[in-house]
Short mmCIF file of C-alpha atoms in Angstrom, two decimals:
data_model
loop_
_atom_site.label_atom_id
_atom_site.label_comp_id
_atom_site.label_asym_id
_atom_site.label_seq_id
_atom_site.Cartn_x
_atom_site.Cartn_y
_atom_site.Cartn_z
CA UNK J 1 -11.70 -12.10 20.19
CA UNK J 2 -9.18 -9.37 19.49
CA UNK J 3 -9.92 -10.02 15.36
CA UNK J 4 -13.53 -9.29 16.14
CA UNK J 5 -12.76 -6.52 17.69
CA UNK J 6 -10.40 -4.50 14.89
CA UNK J 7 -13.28 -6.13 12.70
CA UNK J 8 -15.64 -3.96 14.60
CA UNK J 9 -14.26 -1.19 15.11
CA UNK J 10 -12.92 -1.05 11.49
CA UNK J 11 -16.40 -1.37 10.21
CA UNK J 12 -17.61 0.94 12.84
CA UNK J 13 -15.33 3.69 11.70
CA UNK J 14 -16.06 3.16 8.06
CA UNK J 15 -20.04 3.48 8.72
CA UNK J 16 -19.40 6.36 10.70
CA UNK J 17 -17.42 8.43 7.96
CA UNK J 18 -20.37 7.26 5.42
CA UNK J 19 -22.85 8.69 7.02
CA UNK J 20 -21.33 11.76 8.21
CA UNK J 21 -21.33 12.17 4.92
CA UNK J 22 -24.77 12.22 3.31
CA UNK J 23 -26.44 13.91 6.43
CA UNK J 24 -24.91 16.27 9.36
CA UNK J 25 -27.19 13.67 11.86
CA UNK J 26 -24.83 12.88 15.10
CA UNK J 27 -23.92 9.22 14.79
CA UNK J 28 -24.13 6.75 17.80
CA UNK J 29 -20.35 6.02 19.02
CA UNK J 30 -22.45 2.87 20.38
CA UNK J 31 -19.84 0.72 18.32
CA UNK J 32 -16.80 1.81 19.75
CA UNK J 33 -15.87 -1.05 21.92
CA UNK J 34 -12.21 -0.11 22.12
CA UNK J 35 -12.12 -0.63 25.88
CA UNK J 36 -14.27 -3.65 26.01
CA UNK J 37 -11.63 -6.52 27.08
CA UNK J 38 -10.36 -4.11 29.32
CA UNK J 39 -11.46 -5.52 32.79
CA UNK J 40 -12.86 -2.81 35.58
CA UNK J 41 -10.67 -1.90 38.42
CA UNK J 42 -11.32 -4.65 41.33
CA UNK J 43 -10.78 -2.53 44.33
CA UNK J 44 -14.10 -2.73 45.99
CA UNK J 45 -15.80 0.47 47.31
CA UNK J 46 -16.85 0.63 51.02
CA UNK J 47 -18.47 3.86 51.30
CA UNK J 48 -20.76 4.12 54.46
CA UNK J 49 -24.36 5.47 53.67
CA UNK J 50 -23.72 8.89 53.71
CA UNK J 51 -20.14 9.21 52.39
CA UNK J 52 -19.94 10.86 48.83
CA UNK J 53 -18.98 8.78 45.92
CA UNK J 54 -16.60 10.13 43.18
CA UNK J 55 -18.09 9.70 39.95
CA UNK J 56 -17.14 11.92 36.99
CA UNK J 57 -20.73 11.89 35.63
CA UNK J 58 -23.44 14.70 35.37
CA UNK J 59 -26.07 12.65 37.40
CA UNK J 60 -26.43 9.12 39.29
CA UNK J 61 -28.89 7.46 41.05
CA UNK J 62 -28.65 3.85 42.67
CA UNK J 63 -32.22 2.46 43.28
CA UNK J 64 -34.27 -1.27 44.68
CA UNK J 65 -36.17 -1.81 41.90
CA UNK J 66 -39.02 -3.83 43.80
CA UNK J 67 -39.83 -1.09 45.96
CA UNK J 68 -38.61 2.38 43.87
CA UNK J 69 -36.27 3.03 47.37
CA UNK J 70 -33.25 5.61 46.49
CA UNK J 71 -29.81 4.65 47.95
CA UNK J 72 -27.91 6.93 46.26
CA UNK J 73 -28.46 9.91 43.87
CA UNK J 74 -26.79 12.61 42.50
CA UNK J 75 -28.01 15.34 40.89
CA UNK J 76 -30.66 12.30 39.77
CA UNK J 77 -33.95 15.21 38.25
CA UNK J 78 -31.95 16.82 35.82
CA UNK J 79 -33.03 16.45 32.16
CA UNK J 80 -30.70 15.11 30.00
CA UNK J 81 -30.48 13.11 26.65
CA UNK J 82 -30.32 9.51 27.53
CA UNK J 83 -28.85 8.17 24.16
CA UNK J 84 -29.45 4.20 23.71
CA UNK J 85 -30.67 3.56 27.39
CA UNK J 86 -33.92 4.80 25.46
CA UNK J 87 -34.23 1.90 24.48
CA UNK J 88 -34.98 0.32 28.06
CA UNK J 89 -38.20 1.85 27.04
CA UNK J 90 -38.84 0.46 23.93
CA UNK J 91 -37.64 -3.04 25.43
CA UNK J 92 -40.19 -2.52 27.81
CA UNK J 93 -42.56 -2.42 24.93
CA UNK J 94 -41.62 -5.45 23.11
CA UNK J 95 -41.40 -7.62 26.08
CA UNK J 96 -44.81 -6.51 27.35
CA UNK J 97 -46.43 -7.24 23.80
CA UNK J 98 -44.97 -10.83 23.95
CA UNK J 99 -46.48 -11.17 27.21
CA UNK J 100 -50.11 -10.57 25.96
CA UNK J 101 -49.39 -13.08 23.20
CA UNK J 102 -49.23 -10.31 20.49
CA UNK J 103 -45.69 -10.96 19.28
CA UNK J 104 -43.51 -14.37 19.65
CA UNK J 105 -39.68 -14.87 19.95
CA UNK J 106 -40.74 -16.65 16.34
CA UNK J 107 -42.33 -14.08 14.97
CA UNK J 108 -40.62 -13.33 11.74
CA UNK J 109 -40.24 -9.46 11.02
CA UNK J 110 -39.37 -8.02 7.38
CA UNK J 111 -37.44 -4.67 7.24
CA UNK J 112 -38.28 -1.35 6.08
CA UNK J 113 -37.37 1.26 4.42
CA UNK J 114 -37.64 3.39 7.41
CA UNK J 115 -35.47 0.71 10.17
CA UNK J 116 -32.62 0.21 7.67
CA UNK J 117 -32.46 4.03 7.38
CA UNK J 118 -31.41 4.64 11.38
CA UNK J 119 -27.61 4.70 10.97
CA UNK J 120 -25.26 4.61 14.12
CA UNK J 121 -25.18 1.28 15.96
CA UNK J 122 -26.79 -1.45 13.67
CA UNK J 123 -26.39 -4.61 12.49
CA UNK J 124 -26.92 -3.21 8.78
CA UNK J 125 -30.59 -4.58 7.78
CA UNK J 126 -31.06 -4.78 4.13
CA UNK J 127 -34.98 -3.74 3.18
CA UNK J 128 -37.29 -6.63 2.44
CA UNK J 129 -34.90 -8.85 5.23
CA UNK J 130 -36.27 -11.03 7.67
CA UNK J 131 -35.23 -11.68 10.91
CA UNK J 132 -37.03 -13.34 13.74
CA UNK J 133 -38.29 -10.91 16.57
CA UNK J 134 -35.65 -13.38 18.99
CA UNK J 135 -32.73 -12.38 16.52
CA UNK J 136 -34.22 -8.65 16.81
CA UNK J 137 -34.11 -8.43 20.44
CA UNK J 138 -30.27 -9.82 20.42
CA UNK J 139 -28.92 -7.67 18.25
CA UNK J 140 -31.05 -4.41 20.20
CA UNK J 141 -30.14 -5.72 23.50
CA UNK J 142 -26.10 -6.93 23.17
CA UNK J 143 -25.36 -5.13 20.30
CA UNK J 144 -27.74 -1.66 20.62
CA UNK J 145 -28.64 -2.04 16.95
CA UNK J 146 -30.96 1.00 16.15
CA UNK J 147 -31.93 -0.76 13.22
CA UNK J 148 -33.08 -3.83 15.02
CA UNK J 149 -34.70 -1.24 17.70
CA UNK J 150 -36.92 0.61 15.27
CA UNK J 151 -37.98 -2.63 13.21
CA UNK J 152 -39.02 -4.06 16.92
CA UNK J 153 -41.35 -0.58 17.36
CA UNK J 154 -42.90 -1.03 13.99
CA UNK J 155 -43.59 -4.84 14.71
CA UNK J 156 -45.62 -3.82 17.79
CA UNK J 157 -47.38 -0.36 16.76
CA UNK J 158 -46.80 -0.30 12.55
CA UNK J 159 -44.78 2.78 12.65
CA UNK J 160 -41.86 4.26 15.11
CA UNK J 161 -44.24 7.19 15.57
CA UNK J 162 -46.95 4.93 16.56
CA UNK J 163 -44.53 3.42 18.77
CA UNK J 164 -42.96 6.90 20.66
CA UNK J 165 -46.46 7.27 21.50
CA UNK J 166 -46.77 4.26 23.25
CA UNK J 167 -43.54 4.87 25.02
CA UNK J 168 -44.63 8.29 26.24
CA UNK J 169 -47.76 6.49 27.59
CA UNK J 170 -45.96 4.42 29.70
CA UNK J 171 -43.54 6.65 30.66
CA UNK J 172 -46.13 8.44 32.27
CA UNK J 173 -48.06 5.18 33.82
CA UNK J 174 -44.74 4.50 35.70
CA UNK J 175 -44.42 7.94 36.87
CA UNK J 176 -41.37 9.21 34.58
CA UNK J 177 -42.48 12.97 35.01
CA UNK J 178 -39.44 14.17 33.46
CA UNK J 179 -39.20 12.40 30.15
CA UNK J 180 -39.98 12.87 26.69
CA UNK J 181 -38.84 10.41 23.73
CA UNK J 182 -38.66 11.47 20.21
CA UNK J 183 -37.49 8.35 18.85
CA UNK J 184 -37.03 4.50 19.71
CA UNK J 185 -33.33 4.61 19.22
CA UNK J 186 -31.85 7.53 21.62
CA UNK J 187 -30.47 8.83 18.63
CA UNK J 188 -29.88 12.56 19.68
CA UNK J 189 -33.47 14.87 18.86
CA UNK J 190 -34.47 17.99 20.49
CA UNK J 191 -36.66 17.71 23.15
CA UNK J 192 -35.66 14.08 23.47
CA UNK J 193 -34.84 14.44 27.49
CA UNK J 194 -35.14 11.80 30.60
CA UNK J 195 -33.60 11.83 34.31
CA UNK J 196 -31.66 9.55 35.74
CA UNK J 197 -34.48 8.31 38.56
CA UNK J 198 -36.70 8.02 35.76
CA UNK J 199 -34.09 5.69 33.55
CA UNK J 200 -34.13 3.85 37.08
CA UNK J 201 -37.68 3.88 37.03
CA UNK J 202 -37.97 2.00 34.00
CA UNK J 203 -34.81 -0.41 33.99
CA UNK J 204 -37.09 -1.76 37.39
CA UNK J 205 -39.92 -2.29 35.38
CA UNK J 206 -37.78 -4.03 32.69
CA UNK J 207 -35.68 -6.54 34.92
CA UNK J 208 -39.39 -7.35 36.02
CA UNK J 209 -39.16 -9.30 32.70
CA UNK J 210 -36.84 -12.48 32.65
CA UNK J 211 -36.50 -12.74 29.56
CA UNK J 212 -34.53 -10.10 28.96
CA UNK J 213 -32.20 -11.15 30.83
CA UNK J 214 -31.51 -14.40 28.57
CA UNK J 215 -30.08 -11.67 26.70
CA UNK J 216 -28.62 -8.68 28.46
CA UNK J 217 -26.82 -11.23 30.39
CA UNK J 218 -24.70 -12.64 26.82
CA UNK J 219 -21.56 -11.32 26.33
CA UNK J 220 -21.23 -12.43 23.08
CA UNK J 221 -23.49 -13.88 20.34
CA UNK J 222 -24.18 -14.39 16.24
CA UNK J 223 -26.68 -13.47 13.97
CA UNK J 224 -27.34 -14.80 10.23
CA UNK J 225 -25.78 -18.21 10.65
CA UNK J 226 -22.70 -16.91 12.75
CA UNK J 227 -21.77 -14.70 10.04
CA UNK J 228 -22.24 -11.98 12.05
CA UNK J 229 -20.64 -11.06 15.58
CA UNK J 230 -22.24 -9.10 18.35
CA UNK J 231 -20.39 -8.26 21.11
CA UNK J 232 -22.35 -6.51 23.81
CA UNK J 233 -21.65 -3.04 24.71
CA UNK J 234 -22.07 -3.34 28.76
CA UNK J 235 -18.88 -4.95 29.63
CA UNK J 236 -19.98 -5.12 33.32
CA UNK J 237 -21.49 -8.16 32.00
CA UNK J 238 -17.83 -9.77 31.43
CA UNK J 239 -16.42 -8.37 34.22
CA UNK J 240 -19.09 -7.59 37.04
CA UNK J 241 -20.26 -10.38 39.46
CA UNK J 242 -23.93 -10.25 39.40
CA UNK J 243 -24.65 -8.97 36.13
CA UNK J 244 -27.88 -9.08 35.01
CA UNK J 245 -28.17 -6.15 32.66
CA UNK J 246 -29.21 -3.81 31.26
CA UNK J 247 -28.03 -0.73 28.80
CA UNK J 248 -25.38 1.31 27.52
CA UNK J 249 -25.74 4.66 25.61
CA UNK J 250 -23.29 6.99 23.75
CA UNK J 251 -23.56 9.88 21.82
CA UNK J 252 -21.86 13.12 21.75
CA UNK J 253 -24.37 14.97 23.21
CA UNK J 254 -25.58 12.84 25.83
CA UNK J 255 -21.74 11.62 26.70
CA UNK J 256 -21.65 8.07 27.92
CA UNK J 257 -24.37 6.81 30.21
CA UNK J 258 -24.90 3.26 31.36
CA UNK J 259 -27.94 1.57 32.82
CA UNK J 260 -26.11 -0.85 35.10
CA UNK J 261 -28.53 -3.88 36.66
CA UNK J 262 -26.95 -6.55 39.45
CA UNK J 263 -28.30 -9.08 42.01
CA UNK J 264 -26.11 -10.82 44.81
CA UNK J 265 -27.65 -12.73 47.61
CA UNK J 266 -31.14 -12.33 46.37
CA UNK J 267 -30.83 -8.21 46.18
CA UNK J 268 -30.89 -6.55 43.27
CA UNK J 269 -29.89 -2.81 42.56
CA UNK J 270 -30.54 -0.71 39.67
CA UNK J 271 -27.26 1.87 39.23
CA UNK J 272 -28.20 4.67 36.34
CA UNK J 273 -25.26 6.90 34.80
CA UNK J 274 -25.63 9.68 32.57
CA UNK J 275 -23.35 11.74 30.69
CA UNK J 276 -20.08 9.90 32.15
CA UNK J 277 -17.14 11.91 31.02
CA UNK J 278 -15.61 8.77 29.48
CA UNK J 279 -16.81 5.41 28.94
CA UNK J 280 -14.37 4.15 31.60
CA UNK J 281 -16.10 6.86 33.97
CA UNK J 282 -19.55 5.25 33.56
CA UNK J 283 -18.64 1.86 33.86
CA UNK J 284 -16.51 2.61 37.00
CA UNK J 285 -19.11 4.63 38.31
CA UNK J 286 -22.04 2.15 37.92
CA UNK J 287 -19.44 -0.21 39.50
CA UNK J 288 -18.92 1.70 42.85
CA UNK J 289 -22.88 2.53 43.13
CA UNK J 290 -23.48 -1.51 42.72
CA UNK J 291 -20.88 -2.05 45.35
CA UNK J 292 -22.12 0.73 47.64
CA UNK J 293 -25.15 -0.61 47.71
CA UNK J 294 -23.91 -4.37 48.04
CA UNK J 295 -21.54 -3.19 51.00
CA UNK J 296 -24.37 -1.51 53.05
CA UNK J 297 -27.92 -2.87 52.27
CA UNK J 298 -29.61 -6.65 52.28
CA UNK J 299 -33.01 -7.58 52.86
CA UNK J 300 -34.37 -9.18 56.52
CA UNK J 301 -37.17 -11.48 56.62
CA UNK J 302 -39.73 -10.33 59.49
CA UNK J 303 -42.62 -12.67 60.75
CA UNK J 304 -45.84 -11.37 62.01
CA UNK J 305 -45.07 -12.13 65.84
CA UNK J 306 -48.01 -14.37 66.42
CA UNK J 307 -47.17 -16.71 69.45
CA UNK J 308 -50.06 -17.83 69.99
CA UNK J 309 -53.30 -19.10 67.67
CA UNK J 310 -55.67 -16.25 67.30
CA UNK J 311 -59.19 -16.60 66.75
CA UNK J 312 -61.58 -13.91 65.79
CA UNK J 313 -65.91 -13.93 66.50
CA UNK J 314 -67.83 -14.32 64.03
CA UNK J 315 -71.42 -13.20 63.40
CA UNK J 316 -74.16 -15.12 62.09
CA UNK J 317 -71.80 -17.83 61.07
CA UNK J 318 -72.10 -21.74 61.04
CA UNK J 319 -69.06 -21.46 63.38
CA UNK J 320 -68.40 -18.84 66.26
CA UNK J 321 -64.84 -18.10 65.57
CA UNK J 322 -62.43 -18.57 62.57
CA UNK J 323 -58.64 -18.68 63.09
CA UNK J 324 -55.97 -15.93 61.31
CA UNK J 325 -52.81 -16.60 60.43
CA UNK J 326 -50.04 -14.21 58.47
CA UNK J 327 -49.91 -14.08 55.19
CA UNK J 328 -46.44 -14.60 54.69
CA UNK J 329 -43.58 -12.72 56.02
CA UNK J 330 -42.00 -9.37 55.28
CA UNK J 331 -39.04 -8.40 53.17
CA UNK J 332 -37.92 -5.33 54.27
CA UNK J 333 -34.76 -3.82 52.52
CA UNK J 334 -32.36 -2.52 55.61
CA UNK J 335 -28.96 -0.72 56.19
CA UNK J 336 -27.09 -3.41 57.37
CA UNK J 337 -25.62 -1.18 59.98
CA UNK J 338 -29.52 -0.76 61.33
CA UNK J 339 -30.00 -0.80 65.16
CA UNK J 340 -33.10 -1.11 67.32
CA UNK J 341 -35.54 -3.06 68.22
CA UNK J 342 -38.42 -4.39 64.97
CA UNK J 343 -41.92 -2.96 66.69
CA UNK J 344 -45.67 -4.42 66.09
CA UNK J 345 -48.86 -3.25 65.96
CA UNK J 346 -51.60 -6.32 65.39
CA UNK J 347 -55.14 -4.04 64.42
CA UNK J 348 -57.49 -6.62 64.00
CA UNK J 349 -61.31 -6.51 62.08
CA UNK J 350 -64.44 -6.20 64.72
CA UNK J 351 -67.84 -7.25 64.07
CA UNK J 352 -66.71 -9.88 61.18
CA UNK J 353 -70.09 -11.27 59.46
CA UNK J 354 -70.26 -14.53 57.87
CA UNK J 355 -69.64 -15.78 54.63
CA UNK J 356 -65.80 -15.61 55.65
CA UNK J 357 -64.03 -17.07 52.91
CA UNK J 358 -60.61 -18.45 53.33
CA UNK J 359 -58.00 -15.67 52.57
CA UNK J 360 -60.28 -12.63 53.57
CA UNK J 361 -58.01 -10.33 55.19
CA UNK J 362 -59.26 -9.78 58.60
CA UNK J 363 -56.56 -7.93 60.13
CA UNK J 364 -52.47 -6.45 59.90
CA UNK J 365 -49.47 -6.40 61.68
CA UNK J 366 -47.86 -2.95 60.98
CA UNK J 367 -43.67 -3.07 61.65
CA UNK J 368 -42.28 -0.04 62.33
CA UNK J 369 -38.14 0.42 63.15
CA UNK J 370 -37.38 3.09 65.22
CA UNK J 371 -40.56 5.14 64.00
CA UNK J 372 -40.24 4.51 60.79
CA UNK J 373 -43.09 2.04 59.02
CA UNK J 374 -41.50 -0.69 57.14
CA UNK J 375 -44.00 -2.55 55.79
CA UNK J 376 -47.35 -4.87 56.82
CA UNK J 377 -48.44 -7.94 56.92
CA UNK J 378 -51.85 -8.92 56.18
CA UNK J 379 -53.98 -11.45 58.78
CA UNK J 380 -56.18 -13.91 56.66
CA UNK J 381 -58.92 -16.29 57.67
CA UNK J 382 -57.24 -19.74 57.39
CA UNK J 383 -61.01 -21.44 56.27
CA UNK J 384 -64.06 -20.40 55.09
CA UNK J 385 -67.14 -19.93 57.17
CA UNK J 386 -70.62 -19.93 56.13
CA UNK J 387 -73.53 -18.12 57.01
CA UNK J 388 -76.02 -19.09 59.41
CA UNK J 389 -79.71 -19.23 57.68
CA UNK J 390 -82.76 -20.88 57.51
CA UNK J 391 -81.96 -23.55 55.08
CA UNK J 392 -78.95 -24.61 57.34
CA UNK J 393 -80.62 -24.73 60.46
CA UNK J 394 -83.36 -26.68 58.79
CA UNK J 395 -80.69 -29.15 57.25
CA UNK J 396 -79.07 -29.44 60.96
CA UNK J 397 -82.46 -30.48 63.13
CA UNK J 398 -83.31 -33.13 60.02
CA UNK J 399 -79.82 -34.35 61.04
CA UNK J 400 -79.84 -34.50 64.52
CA UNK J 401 -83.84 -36.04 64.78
CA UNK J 402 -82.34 -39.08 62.26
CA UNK J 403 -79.88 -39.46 64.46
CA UNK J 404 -82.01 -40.50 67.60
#
């Protein structure tokens, strides 16, 4: 481990010199994993909701990703350059286009001109190589190879311009209001800005996806036949129970941020950093947000409150009444320090008209705690119920007059 390392870095260092250079373009400190085998401080924090947590870092937020709910923020709507956790984004991308069948993990992608050009983080692409759209996403996800990154982009739109585009556009379906990408990479670009909630924002939609997790979750892989190393850059994933993801980013501009994803006991917390003073600073501060929201927050299952079996009239119908049950419970995410007592309010459908089918939501139970609404849960018909006419009638006197 600690020969792959001075490996690394040694190359790293080398690259960087190269390329400072040729062009006066700020190179990615992505690659400097000098503190990577160093292991986080244990000490757990147990800050009480409400209680200020140090962290040396421009802005923070700590979010549920299933239901967009802020536990934590600082300073979380200012506009900042969001180095590699761009490409949470671009991730996004790929794993949505392998959803729709458009791309496989088999898919075999040649290099361009244009991905081997990207400098920074990479896992030095040769133009004309191949390399499986699986191998891509390893060496983008542990590794944060810009190279890989940008040949992903083309794979799905033909060009990294083509691709930004797409990125934009979905920034703006999930209600990122204060971003603009430039590039696929986070390479530092004017203009190229995001926010903290809105990195949150789109590491939810990501972790949606669990396949990236096969590899955000690796601490350390190979690529060409094991003749080359990737380490990954998050090292929360070595040394933070709960792991799951998601992104680190460094440049000089944007400092050191740190997407930071983790699930215990069936919760799972989103913890965004961005322009950490250090990179200890943003891996201890995505630490204490995780455990902050560990410490005070789990999720409580809440039934409908139904004692008894509940049936509603039906109209016109080849039966009078149908029965409605709860569809399910509800999951409501809850201080764990929360007191009072879970309300219900059961509104049910009037004047219901067959057909019913089974399903048809004829009612809700709306829980409220202490005022505020926490959720509802639908009322369906448990079986379907057909509507009274002619023909049915007809079909039931034939019936009855053979049976005398």
């Amino acid at each position: 481990m600690k020969k792959t390392i001075a490996f690394m870095l040694s190359v790293c260092m080398l690259f960087s010199m190269t390329v400072s250079a040729k062009e006066s373009v700020t190179v990615s400190s992505e690659c400097d994993i000098s503190d990577i085998d160093v292991p986080l401080d244990s000490t757990p924090v147990n800050a009480a909701i409400g209680q200020t947590l140090e962290i040396k870092a421009k802005s923070v937020v700590l979010m549920e990703p299933n239901t967009g709910k802020v536990l934590y923020e600082s300073n979380s709507d200012e506009q900042l350059p969001p180095a590699s956790i761009t490409k949470i984004m671009s991730l996004l991308l790929v794993m949505e286009s392998i959803d729709r069948g458009d791309i496989s993990l088999e898919t075999v992608v040649t290099a361009s001109e244009h991905a081997c050009s990207m400098g920074g983080s990479q896992i030095w692409l040769e133009p004309g190589e191949t390399m499986t759209v699986n191998d891509l996403l390893k060496a983008a996800v542990i590794a944060s190879a810009n190279d890989a990154c940008v040949a992903l982009g083309e794979t799905v739109a033909g060009s990294e311009e083509g691709f930004v585009a797409l990125m934009n556009e979905r920034a703006k379906e999930l209600g990122m209001t204060k971003t603009r990408f430039v590039n696929c990479t986070g390479l530092d670009a004017e203009e190229h800005l995001t926010t903290a909630y809105d990195v949150a924002l789109m590491s939810s939609a990501l972790i949606k996806h669990d396949l990236i997790k096969d590899y955000s979750t690796v601490w350390m892989d190979t690529l060409r036949d094991g003749k080359s190393e990737l380490v990954n850059t998050n090292k929360l994933v070595r040394f933070y129970e709960g792991t799951t993801g998601l992104k680190t980013g460094t440049t000089s501009t944007a400092k050191y941020c740190l997407s930071a994803t983790a699930e215990r006991n069936g919760l799972e917390l989103v913890a965004v950093v961005m322009a950490g003073e250090s990179s200890n600073d943003r891996f201890g501060g995505a630490k204490k947000l995780l455990d902050y929201g560990f410490a005070n927050y789990n999720y409580s299952s809440i039934d409908a409150g139904l004692k008894e079996k509940t049936q509603l009239e039906v109209l016109k119908g080849t039966q009078k009444t149908v029965e409605i049950l709860p569809q399910g419970t509800l999951n409501v995410l809850l201080p764990k320090t929360a007191t009072g007592n879970i309300e219900r309010k059961t509104v049910l459908s009037e004047n219901i008209t067959a057909p019913v089918k089974k399903g048809d939501v004829l009612g809700t139970v709306t829980v409220t705690l202490q005022g505020e609404q926490l959720g509802e849960i639908p009322l369906v018909a448990k079986e379907d119920v057909k509507r009274l006419t002619l023909g049915v009638t007809l079909g039931w006197i034939l019936k009855g007059l053979f049976q005398l």
